[in-house]
Amino acid sequence: MLSIDCLLTVKEYTAVPFPTISGGMSPDRTDEFRQAAEEHLPVDAFSFDPHPVQPDLFGDVMKAELDTDRLSLNQYLEFVDSYARLLGVEDRRVINTGIDARTTIENRVPRPLADADVVVTILIEIGYSEEIASEYQLNSIEESLPWVADLVAQEDTIQIQHHGGPNDLVNEQVLGLIETVESTLAQTEDAVITCKTVERV
């Protein structure tokens, strides 16, 4: 039997210097990313992975591996704003960060790991009041955000599932989510980014 948990990871896709078209190198943002993450996120470790789409062109992605599976949206935005200040920029949308999930798997009974098909999903949970959330409003949120795979309204929480795959929940999507939800429902103070795993054998 596999014991499977998921944890969140915040990535920066352009922190590590890489060759530019003009023949130079992009700025090194690793120190600023590390500082902002350590000040605002529950970081367990930093690591690097090849860029998932074009590693030859963009080099490595810097990752802040968190020791939690839940991160409030406000806490993430505090990190983004701090990182932007360290870089000397004012527009959140130019910050090249994203959120992904990773699994921690403990194999309690020996068996090949390949036997387990583990699906990891990023979720955004938003508290709401039924009085202000009609089915039309919820459908409007889902239709406005192309990265939404599913939207489920429970008693006092909207659960929005990211489509996953090779694409993370990137910063531009987070900011688009805030704009859409606040224009449709209300504020997003209670929003939490989390993850879940589903094991299919």
XYZ file of C-alpha atoms in Angstrom:
201
model
C 0.000 0.000 0.000
C 1.329 3.404 -0.961
C 1.191 6.371 1.395
C 0.946 9.368 -0.904
C 0.978 13.023 0.058
C 1.408 16.151 -2.004
C 3.338 19.315 -1.213
C 3.458 22.645 -3.011
C 6.409 24.074 -4.923
C 6.863 27.680 -6.062
C 8.936 27.999 -9.238
C 10.800 30.869 -10.911
C 11.290 30.198 -14.611
C 13.811 32.952 -15.407
C 15.830 33.348 -12.185
C 18.813 31.363 -13.450
C 20.834 33.231 -16.113
C 20.455 31.923 -19.670
C 21.836 33.075 -23.071
C 19.812 35.809 -24.764
C 19.187 36.307 -28.474
C 21.577 39.252 -28.494
C 24.403 37.025 -27.303
C 24.476 38.171 -23.682
C 23.079 36.605 -20.532
C 19.811 37.261 -18.739
C 19.983 38.761 -15.208
C 20.722 36.468 -12.283
C 17.649 36.641 -10.031
C 18.400 33.649 -7.824
C 19.371 35.690 -4.734
C 16.245 37.857 -4.920
C 13.997 34.818 -5.405
C 15.643 33.027 -2.494
C 15.303 36.068 -0.212
C 11.630 36.708 -1.011
C 10.753 33.024 -0.663
C 12.552 32.633 2.662
C 10.832 35.744 4.059
C 7.281 34.881 3.008
C 6.958 31.147 2.287
C 7.448 27.981 4.383
C 10.446 26.816 2.347
C 11.870 23.372 3.034
C 14.575 23.440 0.344
C 15.661 25.080 -2.912
C 16.434 23.042 -6.016
C 16.821 23.334 -9.785
C 15.257 21.470 -12.700
C 15.677 21.832 -16.468
C 13.057 24.073 -18.044
C 10.067 21.799 -18.875
C 9.518 23.170 -22.394
C 12.833 24.445 -23.799
C 15.750 23.604 -21.502
C 18.299 24.326 -24.238
C 16.938 27.850 -24.594
C 15.886 28.763 -21.040
C 18.196 26.616 -18.908
C 17.096 25.711 -15.391
C 14.047 26.536 -13.318
C 14.663 27.483 -9.677
C 12.271 25.884 -7.188
C 11.312 26.677 -3.613
C 9.989 23.398 -2.259
C 7.484 24.146 0.500
C 6.815 21.984 3.536
C 3.042 22.415 3.224
C 0.191 21.375 0.966
C -1.791 24.572 1.680
C -0.827 28.177 0.978
C -3.137 31.149 1.388
C -3.505 33.267 -1.721
C -2.655 36.394 0.275
C 0.600 34.834 1.486
C 1.574 33.967 -2.088
C 0.821 37.540 -3.210
C 2.949 38.933 -0.367
C 5.807 36.826 -1.727
C 5.174 38.060 -5.291
C 5.111 41.695 -4.161
C 8.294 41.266 -2.130
C 10.048 39.616 -5.066
C 8.895 42.410 -7.377
C 10.284 45.057 -5.013
C 13.637 43.281 -4.858
C 13.735 43.263 -8.665
C 12.694 46.911 -8.858
C 9.470 46.294 -10.801
C 5.912 47.413 -10.035
C 3.780 45.167 -12.249
C 3.015 41.772 -10.701
C 2.427 40.339 -14.166
C 6.091 40.509 -15.122
C 7.012 38.162 -12.275
C 7.731 34.745 -13.815
C 6.644 32.504 -10.972
C 4.219 29.618 -10.749
C 2.914 26.999 -8.348
C 3.198 23.269 -8.863
C 2.647 20.200 -6.708
C 4.996 17.341 -5.999
C 4.340 14.002 -4.366
C 5.986 12.297 -1.449
C 5.523 8.555 -1.719
C 6.255 6.010 0.964
C 6.182 2.441 -0.285
C 4.933 0.470 2.714
C 4.628 -2.818 0.886
C 7.360 -3.524 -1.695
C 6.029 -3.261 -5.211
C 7.161 -1.497 -8.374
C 6.351 2.207 -8.276
C 5.323 1.941 -11.909
C 2.266 -0.013 -10.763
C 0.839 3.172 -9.264
C -0.628 5.908 -11.445
C -0.540 9.002 -9.254
C -2.357 12.090 -10.460
C -1.500 15.364 -8.730
C -3.953 18.249 -8.950
C -3.682 21.891 -7.918
C -6.855 23.245 -6.309
C -7.912 26.743 -5.326
C -10.453 26.812 -2.506
C -12.429 30.032 -2.035
C -14.864 30.654 0.801
C -18.178 32.173 -0.268
C -21.763 32.735 0.788
C -24.551 30.919 -1.046
C -26.531 34.152 -1.054
C -24.036 35.780 -3.434
C -23.105 32.793 -5.606
C -25.627 31.768 -8.222
C -25.084 28.972 -10.732
C -24.778 31.641 -13.424
C -21.976 33.365 -11.504
C -20.095 30.114 -10.974
C -20.423 29.200 -14.650
C -19.119 32.653 -15.533
C -15.958 32.029 -13.501
C -15.348 28.676 -15.185
C -15.930 30.065 -18.679
C -13.684 33.080 -18.094
C -10.646 31.053 -17.072
C -9.451 28.615 -19.766
C -7.132 26.785 -17.344
C -10.000 25.599 -15.121
C -10.550 21.850 -15.409
C -13.447 21.694 -12.954
C -15.361 23.922 -10.548
C -17.342 22.506 -7.643
C -19.465 24.564 -5.231
C -19.817 23.014 -1.795
C -21.674 24.433 1.227
C -19.380 27.388 1.823
C -16.433 26.752 -0.511
C -15.808 26.938 -4.224
C -13.177 24.424 -5.327
C -11.457 25.263 -8.620
C -9.254 22.588 -10.196
C -6.301 23.576 -12.378
C -5.974 21.547 -15.584
C -2.455 20.458 -14.636
C -0.342 18.542 -17.082
C 2.986 20.189 -17.995
C 1.594 23.636 -17.102
C 1.806 25.049 -13.594
C -0.540 27.557 -11.999
C 1.463 30.541 -13.225
C 1.381 34.041 -11.795
C -0.662 35.501 -14.659
C -3.366 32.878 -14.061
C -3.432 33.675 -10.328
C -3.927 37.378 -11.033
C -6.603 36.610 -13.633
C -8.378 34.412 -11.094
C -8.437 37.238 -8.547
C -9.873 39.702 -11.076
C -12.539 37.247 -12.237
C -13.647 36.119 -8.785
C -13.721 39.606 -7.286
C -15.767 40.926 -10.203
C -18.166 37.975 -9.975
C -18.493 37.180 -6.275
C -16.616 39.170 -3.670
C -13.175 39.408 -2.114
C -10.661 36.535 -2.081
C -9.254 36.863 1.446
C -10.200 33.283 2.269
C -8.703 31.740 -0.874
C -6.236 28.888 -0.388
C -4.020 27.143 -2.941
C -3.729 23.459 -2.173
C -3.285 20.086 -3.885
C -4.557 16.554 -3.815
C -3.403 13.203 -5.146
C -5.458 10.455 -6.680
C -4.005 6.970 -6.993
C -5.250 4.748 -9.787
C -3.879 1.209 -9.822
